[in-house]
CSV table of C-alpha atoms in Angstrom, one decimal:
chain,number,residue,atom,x,y,z
A,1,LEU,CA,-29.0,100.5,68.6
A,2,PHE,CA,-27.4,103.9,69.0
A,3,GLY,CA,-25.0,105.6,66.6
A,4,PHE,CA,-22.6,108.5,67.2
A,5,GLN,CA,-20.6,110.5,64.5
A,6,ALA,CA,-17.4,112.4,64.9
A,7,ASP,CA,-14.4,113.5,62.9
A,8,LEU,CA,-11.6,111.6,64.7
A,9,SER,CA,-8.9,113.7,63.1
A,10,LEU,CA,-9.9,116.5,65.5
A,11,MET,CA,-9.4,116.2,69.2
A,12,SER,CA,-12.2,118.7,69.8
A,13,GLU,CA,-14.5,116.2,68.1
A,14,VAL,CA,-13.2,113.3,70.1
A,15,ARG,CA,-14.0,115.2,73.3
A,16,ARG,CA,-17.5,115.9,72.0
A,17,LEU,CA,-18.0,112.3,71.1
A,18,SER,CA,-16.9,111.1,74.6
A,19,GLN,CA,-19.4,113.5,76.2
A,20,GLU,CA,-22.2,112.2,74.0
A,21,VAL,CA,-21.3,108.6,74.6
A,22,SER,CA,-20.9,108.9,78.4
A,23,SER,CA,-24.2,110.9,78.7
A,24,GLN,CA,-26.1,108.1,76.9
A,25,PHE,CA,-24.2,105.2,78.4
A,26,PRO,CA,-22.8,105.9,81.9
A,27,VAL,CA,-21.5,102.4,82.1
A,28,ILE,CA,-19.7,100.7,79.1
A,29,HIS,CA,-18.5,97.1,79.1
A,30,GLY,CA,-16.3,97.3,76.1
A,31,LEU,CA,-14.4,99.9,74.0
A,32,LEU,CA,-12.9,99.0,70.6
A,33,ASN,CA,-10.7,101.6,69.0
A,34,ASN,CA,-10.7,100.4,65.4
A,35,ALA,CA,-11.0,103.5,63.2
A,36,GLY,CA,-8.0,104.2,61.0
A,37,THR,CA,-6.8,106.0,57.9
A,38,PHE,CA,-3.9,105.5,55.5
A,39,ASP,CA,-1.8,107.5,53.0
A,40,GLY,CA,-3.0,111.0,53.8
A,41,ASP,CA,-6.6,109.9,53.6
A,42,TYR,CA,-5.8,108.0,50.4
A,43,SER,CA,-4.4,111.2,48.7
A,44,GLY,CA,-0.8,110.0,48.6
A,45,ARG,CA,0.5,113.1,50.3
A,46,ARG,CA,1.2,114.3,53.9
A,47,VAL,CA,-2.1,115.8,55.2
A,48,VAL,CA,-2.2,118.1,58.3
A,49,THR,CA,-5.4,118.5,60.2
A,50,ALA,CA,-7.0,121.8,61.1
A,51,GLU,CA,-5.5,121.3,64.5
A,52,GLY,CA,-2.0,121.0,63.0
A,53,ASN,CA,-1.4,117.2,63.3
A,54,GLU,CA,-0.3,114.7,60.7
A,55,LEU,CA,-3.5,112.9,59.7
A,56,SER,CA,-2.5,109.3,60.4
A,57,LEU,CA,-1.1,110.2,63.8
A,58,ALA,CA,-4.3,112.1,64.7
A,59,VAL,CA,-6.8,109.5,63.6
A,60,ASN,CA,-4.9,106.3,64.4
A,61,VAL,CA,-3.1,107.3,67.6
A,62,MET,CA,-4.2,110.5,69.2
A,63,ALA,CA,-7.9,109.9,68.9
A,64,PRO,CA,-7.9,106.5,70.6
A,65,PHE,CA,-5.5,107.8,73.3
A,66,LEU,CA,-7.7,110.7,74.1
A,67,LEU,CA,-11.0,108.9,73.8
A,68,THR,CA,-9.8,106.0,76.0
A,69,SER,CA,-8.7,108.5,78.7
A,70,LEU,CA,-12.1,110.2,78.6
A,71,LEU,CA,-14.1,106.9,78.7
A,72,LEU,CA,-11.8,105.0,81.1
A,73,ASP,CA,-13.9,105.5,84.2
A,74,THR,CA,-17.1,104.7,82.2
A,75,VAL,CA,-15.6,101.3,81.2
A,76,ARG,CA,-14.2,100.7,84.6
A,77,ALA,CA,-17.6,101.3,86.2
A,78,SER,CA,-18.8,98.1,84.6
A,79,GLY,CA,-16.7,96.0,86.9
A,80,SER,CA,-15.7,93.8,84.0
A,81,GLY,CA,-14.5,96.2,81.3
A,82,ARG,CA,-12.4,95.6,78.2
A,83,ILE,CA,-10.5,98.1,76.1
A,84,LEU,CA,-9.0,97.2,72.7
A,85,ILE,CA,-7.0,99.1,70.2
A,86,THR,CA,-6.4,97.6,66.7
A,87,SER,CA,-2.7,97.4,65.8
A,88,SER,CA,-1.2,95.5,62.9
A,89,ILE,CA,1.7,93.2,62.0
A,90,SER,CA,2.7,96.2,59.8
A,91,GLN,CA,3.7,98.1,62.9
A,92,GLY,CA,7.2,99.5,62.9
A,93,CYS,CA,9.4,102.6,62.1
A,94,GLY,CA,10.5,102.8,65.7
A,95,ASP,CA,13.2,105.3,64.6
A,96,ALA,CA,10.4,107.8,64.0
A,97,LEU,CA,9.2,107.9,67.6
A,98,THR,CA,11.2,111.1,68.0
A,99,ASP,CA,9.3,112.6,65.0
A,100,LEU,CA,5.7,111.5,65.6
A,101,GLN,CA,4.4,114.1,63.1
A,102,LEU,CA,6.8,112.7,60.4
A,103,LYS,CA,7.9,116.1,59.3
A,104,ARG,CA,10.9,114.3,57.8
A,105,GLY,CA,10.7,111.2,55.5
A,106,TRP,CA,6.9,110.9,55.4
A,107,SER,CA,5.3,108.2,53.3
A,108,GLY,CA,1.9,106.6,53.6
A,109,HIS,CA,3.3,103.3,54.7
A,110,ARG,CA,5.8,104.9,57.1
A,111,ALA,CA,3.0,106.9,58.8
A,112,TYR,CA,0.8,103.9,59.0
A,113,SER,CA,3.5,101.6,60.4
A,114,LEU,CA,4.4,104.2,63.0
A,115,SER,CA,0.8,104.7,64.0
A,116,LYS,CA,0.3,101.0,64.6
A,117,LEU,CA,3.5,100.7,66.6
A,118,CYS,CA,2.3,103.6,68.8
A,119,ASP,CA,-1.1,101.8,69.2
A,120,ALA,CA,0.6,98.7,70.5
A,121,MET,CA,2.9,100.7,72.8
A,122,MET,CA,-0.1,102.6,74.1
A,123,ILE,CA,-2.1,99.5,75.0
A,124,ALA,CA,0.9,97.9,76.6
A,125,GLU,CA,1.3,101.0,78.8
A,126,MET,CA,-2.4,101.2,79.6
A,127,HIS,CA,-2.1,97.6,80.7
A,128,GLU,CA,0.8,98.4,83.0
A,129,ARG,CA,-0.9,101.4,84.5
A,130,TYR,CA,-4.5,100.4,84.7
A,131,GLY,CA,-4.8,96.7,83.9
A,132,ASP,CA,-6.7,94.9,86.7
A,133,ALA,CA,-8.2,91.7,85.3
A,134,PRO,CA,-10.9,90.6,85.4
A,135,ARG,CA,-12.2,94.1,86.3
A,136,LEU,CA,-10.4,96.0,83.6
A,137,CYS,CA,-8.5,94.5,80.7
A,138,PHE,CA,-6.5,96.0,77.8
A,139,HIS,CA,-5.6,94.1,74.6
A,140,THR,CA,-4.4,94.8,71.1
A,141,MET,CA,-4.3,92.6,68.0
A,142,ASP,CA,-3.6,92.3,64.3
A,143,PRO,CA,-7.0,91.9,62.7
A,144,GLY,CA,-5.8,89.6,60.0
A,145,THR,CA,-5.9,90.1,56.3
A,146,VAL,CA,-9.3,91.7,55.6
A,147,ASN,CA,-10.5,92.9,52.3
A,148,THR,CA,-10.9,96.6,53.1
A,149,LYS,CA,-10.4,99.8,51.2
A,150,MET,CA,-7.1,100.3,53.1
A,151,LEU,CA,-5.8,96.9,52.1
A,152,ARG,CA,-6.6,97.4,48.5
A,153,ALA,CA,-5.1,100.9,48.5
A,154,GLY,CA,-1.8,100.0,50.1
A,155,TRP,CA,-1.1,96.4,49.7
A,156,TRP,CA,-3.3,94.1,47.6
A,157,SER,CA,-6.9,93.0,47.0
A,158,GLY,CA,-8.0,89.9,48.8
A,159,GLY,CA,-8.3,88.4,52.3
A,160,ALA,CA,-11.4,87.8,54.4
A,161,SER,CA,-14.6,89.6,53.9
A,162,VAL,CA,-15.3,92.3,56.5
A,163,ARG,CA,-18.5,90.4,57.3
A,164,THR,CA,-16.5,87.4,58.5
A,165,ALA,CA,-13.5,89.1,60.1
A,166,THR,CA,-14.0,88.3,63.7
A,167,THR,CA,-10.7,88.7,65.6
A,168,SER,CA,-11.6,92.0,67.3
A,169,PHE,CA,-15.2,90.9,67.9
A,170,ARG,CA,-14.0,87.7,69.6
A,171,MET,CA,-11.5,89.7,71.8
A,172,LEU,CA,-14.2,92.1,72.8
A,173,THR,CA,-16.9,89.5,73.6
A,174,GLU,CA,-15.3,86.1,74.6
A,175,ASP,CA,-14.9,85.4,78.3
A,176,SER,CA,-11.3,84.1,77.9
A,177,PHE,CA,-10.1,87.6,77.1
A,178,GLN,CA,-11.4,88.9,80.5
A,179,GLN,CA,-9.3,86.5,82.5
A,180,SER,CA,-6.1,88.4,81.9
A,181,SER,CA,-4.9,91.8,80.6
A,182,GLY,CA,-2.1,92.8,78.3
A,183,LYS,CA,-2.4,90.7,75.1
A,184,CYS,CA,-0.2,92.5,72.7
A,185,LEU,CA,2.1,92.3,69.7
A,186,SER,CA,5.8,92.0,70.1
A,187,ALA,CA,8.6,94.5,69.3
A,188,SER,CA,11.5,95.9,71.2
A,189,GLU,CA,9.8,99.3,71.5
A,190,ILE,CA,6.7,97.8,72.9
A,191,SER,CA,8.6,96.1,75.7
A,192,ASP,CA,10.7,99.1,76.4
A,193,ALA,CA,9.2,100.9,79.4
A,194,SER,CA,11.1,104.1,79.0
A,195,LYS,CA,10.1,104.4,75.3
A,196,ARG,CA,6.4,103.7,76.2
A,197,ALA,CA,6.6,106.4,79.0
A,198,LYS,CA,8.1,108.9,76.6
A,199,LEU,CA,5.4,108.2,74.0
A,200,TRP,CA,2.7,108.6,76.7
A,201,GLN,CA,4.1,111.9,77.7
A,202,ASP,CA,4.2,113.1,74.1
A,203,LEU,CA,0.6,112.1,73.5
A,204,GLU,CA,-0.6,113.7,76.7
A,205,PHE,CA,1.0,117.0,75.4
A,206,LEU,CA,-0.5,116.6,71.9
A,207,THR,CA,-4.0,115.7,73.0
A,208,GLY,CA,-4.3,117.4,76.4
A,209,ALA,CA,-5.5,114.0,77.8
A,210,LYS,CA,-5.8,113.9,81.6
A,211,TRP,CA,-5.5,110.3,82.8
A,212,PRO,CA,-6.6,109.2,86.3
A,213,ALA,CA,-3.9,108.7,88.9
A,214,VAL,CA,-2.4,105.2,88.8
A,215,GLN,CA,-3.6,103.1,91.7
A,216,ARG,CA,-1.2,100.3,92.7
């Protein structure tokens, strides 16, 4: 069992993390991007990171976008790789795709909903560009109602224990999810190729991510 630690609000830390992981594990079979934050790190105010990004965007969206780009070849090297990003049925706020940093109209719920929409759009675009089942699969999911700090802070107290919440674990480990790629949530923005491409371009600019050339 190996552990790695990084501040996912900072892209410099994400790059360091990817180097440490790939050095220790030159081949990875699965990557689950599950880390997330809410409501300005539970402060109730819009927080900007040291690199100048709105916190929910940085942690929930930019970090998995950059980390996946940096570890893509490491996962693909397994010959049966799987990459997941946790989204949510709370995804939405598509009107804010032109203001990813939410410089106007920020709220904790709005920032979170936008970030989860971006996650679903990202995984759909990754599937379109790089999906190659069973060699490389991309999926997203709603994890269900789980009794986490985030749920209690923003919605209510209840749901499944984190010890028994298994949706992401099943999607990462069960063979059935290697048979096809592209399991995703539904929304008009997610199915809109032009909006996905614009988001991809924006995130490349924000993170400096360099993705491999698409091979058709």
